[in-house]
Short mmCIF file of C-alpha atoms in Angstrom, two decimals:
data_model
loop_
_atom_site.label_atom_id
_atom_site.label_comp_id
_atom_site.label_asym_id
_atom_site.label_seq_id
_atom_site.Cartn_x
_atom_site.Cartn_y
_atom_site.Cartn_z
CA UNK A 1 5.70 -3.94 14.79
CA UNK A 2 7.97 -7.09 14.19
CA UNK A 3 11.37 -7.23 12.88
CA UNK A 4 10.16 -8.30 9.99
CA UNK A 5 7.52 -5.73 9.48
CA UNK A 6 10.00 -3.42 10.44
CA UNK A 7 12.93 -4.31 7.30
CA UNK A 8 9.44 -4.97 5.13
CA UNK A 9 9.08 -0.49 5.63
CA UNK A 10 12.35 0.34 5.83
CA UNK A 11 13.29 -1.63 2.07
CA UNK A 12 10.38 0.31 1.31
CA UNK A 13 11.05 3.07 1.86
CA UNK A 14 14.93 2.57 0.51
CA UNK A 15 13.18 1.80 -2.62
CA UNK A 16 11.21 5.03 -2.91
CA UNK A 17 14.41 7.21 -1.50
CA UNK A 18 16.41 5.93 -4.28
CA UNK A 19 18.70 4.10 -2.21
CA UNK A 20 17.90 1.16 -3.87
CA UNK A 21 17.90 1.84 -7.93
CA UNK A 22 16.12 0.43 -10.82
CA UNK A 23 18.32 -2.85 -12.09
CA UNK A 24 20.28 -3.39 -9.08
CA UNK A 25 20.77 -6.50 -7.81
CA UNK A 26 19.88 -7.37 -4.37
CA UNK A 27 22.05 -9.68 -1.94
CA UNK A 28 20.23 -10.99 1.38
CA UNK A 29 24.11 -10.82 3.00
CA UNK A 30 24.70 -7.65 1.88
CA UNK A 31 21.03 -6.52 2.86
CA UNK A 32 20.86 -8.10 6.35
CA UNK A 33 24.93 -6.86 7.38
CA UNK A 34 23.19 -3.17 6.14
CA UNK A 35 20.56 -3.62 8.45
CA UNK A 36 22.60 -5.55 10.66
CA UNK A 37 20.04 -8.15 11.04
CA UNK A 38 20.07 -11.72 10.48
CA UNK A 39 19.26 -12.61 6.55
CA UNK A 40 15.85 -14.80 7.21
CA UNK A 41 13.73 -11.97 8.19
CA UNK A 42 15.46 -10.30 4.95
CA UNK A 43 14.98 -13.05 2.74
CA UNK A 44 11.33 -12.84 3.89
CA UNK A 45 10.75 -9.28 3.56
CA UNK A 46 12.25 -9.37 -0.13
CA UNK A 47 9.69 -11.74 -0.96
CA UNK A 48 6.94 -9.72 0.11
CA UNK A 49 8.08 -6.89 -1.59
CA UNK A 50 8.33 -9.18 -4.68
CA UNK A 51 4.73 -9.67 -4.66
CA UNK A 52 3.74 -6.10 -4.58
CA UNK A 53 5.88 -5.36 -7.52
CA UNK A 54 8.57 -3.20 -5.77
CA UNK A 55 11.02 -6.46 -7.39
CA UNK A 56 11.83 -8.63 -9.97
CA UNK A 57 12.94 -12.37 -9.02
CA UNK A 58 15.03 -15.10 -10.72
CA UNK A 59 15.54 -18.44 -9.59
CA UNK A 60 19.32 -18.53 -9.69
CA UNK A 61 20.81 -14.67 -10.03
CA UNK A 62 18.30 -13.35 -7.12
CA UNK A 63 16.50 -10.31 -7.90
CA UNK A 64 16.52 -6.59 -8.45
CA UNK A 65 14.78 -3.47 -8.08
CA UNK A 66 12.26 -2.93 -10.58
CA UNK A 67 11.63 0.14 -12.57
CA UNK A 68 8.21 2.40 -12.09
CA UNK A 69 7.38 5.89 -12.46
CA UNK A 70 4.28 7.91 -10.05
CA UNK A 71 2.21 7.74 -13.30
CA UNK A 72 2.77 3.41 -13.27
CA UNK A 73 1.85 3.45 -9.46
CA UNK A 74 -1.21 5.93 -10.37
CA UNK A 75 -2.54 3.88 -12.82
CA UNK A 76 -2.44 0.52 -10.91
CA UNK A 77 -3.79 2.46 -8.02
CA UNK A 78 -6.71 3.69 -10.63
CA UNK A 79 -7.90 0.07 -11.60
CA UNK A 80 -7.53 -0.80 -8.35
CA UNK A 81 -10.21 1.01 -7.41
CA UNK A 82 -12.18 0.21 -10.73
CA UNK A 83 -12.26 -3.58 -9.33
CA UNK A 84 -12.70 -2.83 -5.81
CA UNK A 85 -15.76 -0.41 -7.04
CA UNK A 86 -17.40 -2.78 -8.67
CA UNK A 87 -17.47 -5.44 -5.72
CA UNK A 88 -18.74 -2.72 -3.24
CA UNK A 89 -21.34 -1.97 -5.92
CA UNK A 90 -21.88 -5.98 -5.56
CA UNK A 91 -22.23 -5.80 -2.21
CA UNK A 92 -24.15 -2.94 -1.43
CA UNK A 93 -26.53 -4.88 -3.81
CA UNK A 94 -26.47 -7.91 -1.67
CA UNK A 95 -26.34 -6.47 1.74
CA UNK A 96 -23.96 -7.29 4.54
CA UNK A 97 -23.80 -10.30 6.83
CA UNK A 98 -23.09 -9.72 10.42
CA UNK A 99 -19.88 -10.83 10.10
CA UNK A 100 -18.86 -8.76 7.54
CA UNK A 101 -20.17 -5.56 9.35
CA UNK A 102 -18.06 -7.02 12.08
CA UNK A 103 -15.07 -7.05 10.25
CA UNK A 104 -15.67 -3.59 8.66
CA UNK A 105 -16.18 -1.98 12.18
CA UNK A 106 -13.48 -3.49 13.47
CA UNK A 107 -11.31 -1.82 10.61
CA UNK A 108 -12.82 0.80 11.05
CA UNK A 109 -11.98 1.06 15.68
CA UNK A 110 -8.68 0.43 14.75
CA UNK A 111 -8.23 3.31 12.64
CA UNK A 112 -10.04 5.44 15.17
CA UNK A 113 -7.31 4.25 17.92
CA UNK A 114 -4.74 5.21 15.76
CA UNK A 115 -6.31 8.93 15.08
CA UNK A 116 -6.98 9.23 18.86
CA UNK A 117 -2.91 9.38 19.32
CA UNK A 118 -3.06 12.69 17.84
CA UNK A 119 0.72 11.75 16.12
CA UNK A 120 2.12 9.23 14.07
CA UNK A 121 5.13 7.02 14.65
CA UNK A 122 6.79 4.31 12.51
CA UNK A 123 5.56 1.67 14.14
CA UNK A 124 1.86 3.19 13.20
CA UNK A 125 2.63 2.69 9.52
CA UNK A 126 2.55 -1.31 9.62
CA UNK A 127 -0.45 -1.10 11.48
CA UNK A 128 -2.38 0.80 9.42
CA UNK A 129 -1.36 -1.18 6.52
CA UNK A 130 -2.81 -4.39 7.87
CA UNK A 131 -5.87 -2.58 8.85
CA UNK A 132 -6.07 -1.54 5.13
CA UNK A 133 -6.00 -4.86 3.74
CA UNK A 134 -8.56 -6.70 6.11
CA UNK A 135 -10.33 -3.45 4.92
CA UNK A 136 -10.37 -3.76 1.35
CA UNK A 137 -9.86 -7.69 1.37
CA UNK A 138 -13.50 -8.16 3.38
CA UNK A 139 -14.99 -5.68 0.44
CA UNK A 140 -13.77 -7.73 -2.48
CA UNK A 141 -14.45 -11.07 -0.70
CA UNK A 142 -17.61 -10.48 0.32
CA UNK A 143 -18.64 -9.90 -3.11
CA UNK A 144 -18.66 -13.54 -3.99
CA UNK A 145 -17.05 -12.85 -7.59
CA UNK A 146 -14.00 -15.28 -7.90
CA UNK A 147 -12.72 -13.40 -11.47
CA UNK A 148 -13.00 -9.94 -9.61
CA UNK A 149 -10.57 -11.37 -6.96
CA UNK A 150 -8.65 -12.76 -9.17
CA UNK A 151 -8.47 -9.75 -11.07
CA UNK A 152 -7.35 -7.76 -8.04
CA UNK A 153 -4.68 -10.42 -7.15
CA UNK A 154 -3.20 -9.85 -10.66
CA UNK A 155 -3.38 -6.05 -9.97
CA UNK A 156 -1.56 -6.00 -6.92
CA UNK A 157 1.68 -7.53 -8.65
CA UNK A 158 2.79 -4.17 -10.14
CA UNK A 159 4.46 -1.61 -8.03
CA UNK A 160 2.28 0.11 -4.92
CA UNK A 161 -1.04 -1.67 -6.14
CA UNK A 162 -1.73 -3.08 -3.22
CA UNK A 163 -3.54 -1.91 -0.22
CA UNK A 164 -1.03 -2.67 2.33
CA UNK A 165 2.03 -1.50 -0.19
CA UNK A 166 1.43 1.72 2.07
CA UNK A 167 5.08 4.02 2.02
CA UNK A 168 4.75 6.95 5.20
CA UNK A 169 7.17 9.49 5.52
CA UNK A 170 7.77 10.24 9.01
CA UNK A 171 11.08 11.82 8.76
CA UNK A 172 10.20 15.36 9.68
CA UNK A 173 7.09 17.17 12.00
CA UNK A 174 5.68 18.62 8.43
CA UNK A 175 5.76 15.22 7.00
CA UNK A 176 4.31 13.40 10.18
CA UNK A 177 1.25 16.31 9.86
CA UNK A 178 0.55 15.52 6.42
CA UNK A 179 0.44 11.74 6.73
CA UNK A 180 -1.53 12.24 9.74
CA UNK A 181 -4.20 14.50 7.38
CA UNK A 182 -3.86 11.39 4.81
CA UNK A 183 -5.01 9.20 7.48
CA UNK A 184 -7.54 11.18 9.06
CA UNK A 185 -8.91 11.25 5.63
CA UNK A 186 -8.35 7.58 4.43
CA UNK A 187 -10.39 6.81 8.23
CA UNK A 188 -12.79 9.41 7.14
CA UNK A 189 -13.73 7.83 3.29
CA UNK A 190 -13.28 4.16 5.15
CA UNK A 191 -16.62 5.27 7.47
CA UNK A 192 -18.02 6.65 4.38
CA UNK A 193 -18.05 3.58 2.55
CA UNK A 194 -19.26 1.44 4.99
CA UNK A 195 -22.32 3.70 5.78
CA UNK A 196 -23.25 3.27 2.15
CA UNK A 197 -22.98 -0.42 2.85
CA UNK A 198 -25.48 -0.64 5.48
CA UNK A 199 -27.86 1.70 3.66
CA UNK A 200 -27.61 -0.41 0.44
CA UNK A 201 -26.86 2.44 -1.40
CA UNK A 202 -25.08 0.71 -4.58
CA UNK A 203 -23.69 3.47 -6.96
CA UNK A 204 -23.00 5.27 -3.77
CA UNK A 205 -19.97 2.90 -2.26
CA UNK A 206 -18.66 2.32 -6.11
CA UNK A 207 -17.90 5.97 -6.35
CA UNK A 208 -16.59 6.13 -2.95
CA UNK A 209 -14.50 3.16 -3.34
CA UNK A 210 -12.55 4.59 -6.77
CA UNK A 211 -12.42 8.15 -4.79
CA UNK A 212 -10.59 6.32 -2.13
CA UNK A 213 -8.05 4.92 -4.73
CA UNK A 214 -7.34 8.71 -5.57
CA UNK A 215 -6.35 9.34 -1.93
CA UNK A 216 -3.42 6.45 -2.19
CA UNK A 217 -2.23 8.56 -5.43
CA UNK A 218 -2.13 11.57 -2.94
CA UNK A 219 -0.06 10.18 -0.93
CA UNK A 220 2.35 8.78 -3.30
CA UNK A 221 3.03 11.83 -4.87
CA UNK A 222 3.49 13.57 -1.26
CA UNK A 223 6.12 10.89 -0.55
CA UNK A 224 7.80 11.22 -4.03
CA UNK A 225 8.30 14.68 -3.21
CA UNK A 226 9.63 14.24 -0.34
CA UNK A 227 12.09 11.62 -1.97
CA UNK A 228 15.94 13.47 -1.25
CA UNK A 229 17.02 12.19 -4.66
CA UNK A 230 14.14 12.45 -7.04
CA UNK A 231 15.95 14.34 -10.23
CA UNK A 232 14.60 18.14 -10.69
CA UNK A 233 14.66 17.52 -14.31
CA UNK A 234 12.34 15.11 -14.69
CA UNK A 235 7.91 15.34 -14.75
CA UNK A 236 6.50 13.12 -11.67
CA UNK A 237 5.26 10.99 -14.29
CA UNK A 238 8.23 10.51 -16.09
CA UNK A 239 11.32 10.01 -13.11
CA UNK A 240 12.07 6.04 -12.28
CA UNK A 241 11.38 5.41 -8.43
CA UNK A 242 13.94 3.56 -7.44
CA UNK A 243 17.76 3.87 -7.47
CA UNK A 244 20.36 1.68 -6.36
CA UNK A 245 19.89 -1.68 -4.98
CA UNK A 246 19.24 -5.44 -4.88
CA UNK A 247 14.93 -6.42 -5.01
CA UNK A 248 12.43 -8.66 -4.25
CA UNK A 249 9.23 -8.22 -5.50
CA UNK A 250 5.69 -8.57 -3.17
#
């Protein structure tokens, strides 16, 4: 995982944890002397995170930490996989090309290399994530519908939309087992779906394309439990994510 990838997770995750909060501004010098890295990889990784959502820019006063709740993340999560339903409908329909098998089978290897480990570590969440989104990008391009990607695009603005927003919380040997069971099972639906691709089998791959949304929301609320400062008061629908901090969206 590079440096970057690495401050891309670990804002991330500071984001979900609370240590960044809702409305706080974000400095790259304050940021990188936290990290104690040097502020262009910071500057870089706030941008990303700016485009899935996570913050909120301005062209002058920087940017800040957005407000969401589990039930905002669940419902961009849901369409989601509305959209991305609908174009593996599409292609089932159409059939796949040899190089988009290709692609899918390579998704899925790498997913199978990472299950072979037996264990997660940090570095396994970044690669996962850009497994995820050749994944689901090959389904939705391969479609051929230039409004349905667009669609997506727009849906992968808002906070965890996106299929390589992925958040793992490796902190403790519980939490490592349960993400490992998330993956095993995300690797699991990810075979699933392409099988019904081969076999043409439309209605098939659109259902198992929105169940596989509803995994991602399983995992979100196992890592906003986890969160050490979520408030006891509040529903899981109802608490903002984030705390303290200075944002930039992704």
């Amino acid at each position: 995982m590079s440096q970057q990838d690495q401050i891309v997770v670990r804002l991330r995750e500071m984001i979900l944890d609370g240590e960044l909060a809702p409305g706080q501004r974000l400095r790259e010098v304050a940021l990188a002397q936290r990290l104690q890295v040097s502020r262009t990889p910071v500057r870089r990784a706030l941008r990303i995170l700016e485009g899935e959502g996570l913050l909120a820019g301005g062209a002058t006063r920087g940017c800040e930490v957005r407000a969401f709740t589990l039930g905002d993340m669940a419902g961009a999560i849901e369409v989601r996989g509305a959209l991305e339903g609908y174009a593996a409908r599409k292609l089932a329909m159409r059939g796949l090309s040899d190089a988009e098998q290709a692609c899918l089978e390579e998704c899925l290897e790498t997913g199978e290399r990472l299950l072979r480990k037996g264990m997660l570590v940090n570095a396994d969440a970044q690669v996962f994530a850009a497994m995820n989104v050749r994944f689901h990008d090959a389904i939705v391009r391969a479609a051929g519908n230039q409004a349905l990607s667009h669609a997506v695009a727009l849906n992968e603005c808002l906070p965890f939309a996106a299929a390589g927003a992925v958040a793992l919380k490796l902190d403790t040997s519980q939490a490592r087992a349960h993400q490992f069971a998330l993956i095993r099972a995300a690797q699991a639906q990810h075979r699933d779906i392409v099988q019904a691709l081969l076999r043409r089998q439309a209605a098939r791959a659109e259902a198992l394309m929105r169940e596989h949304a509803g995994l991602s929301i399983d995992n979100m609320k196992l890592v906003m439990a986890a969160r050490p400062t979520a408030p006891a008061a509040h529903g899981p629908d109802e608490s903002p994510v984030a705390h303290d901090g200075c944002a930039t969206p992704t």
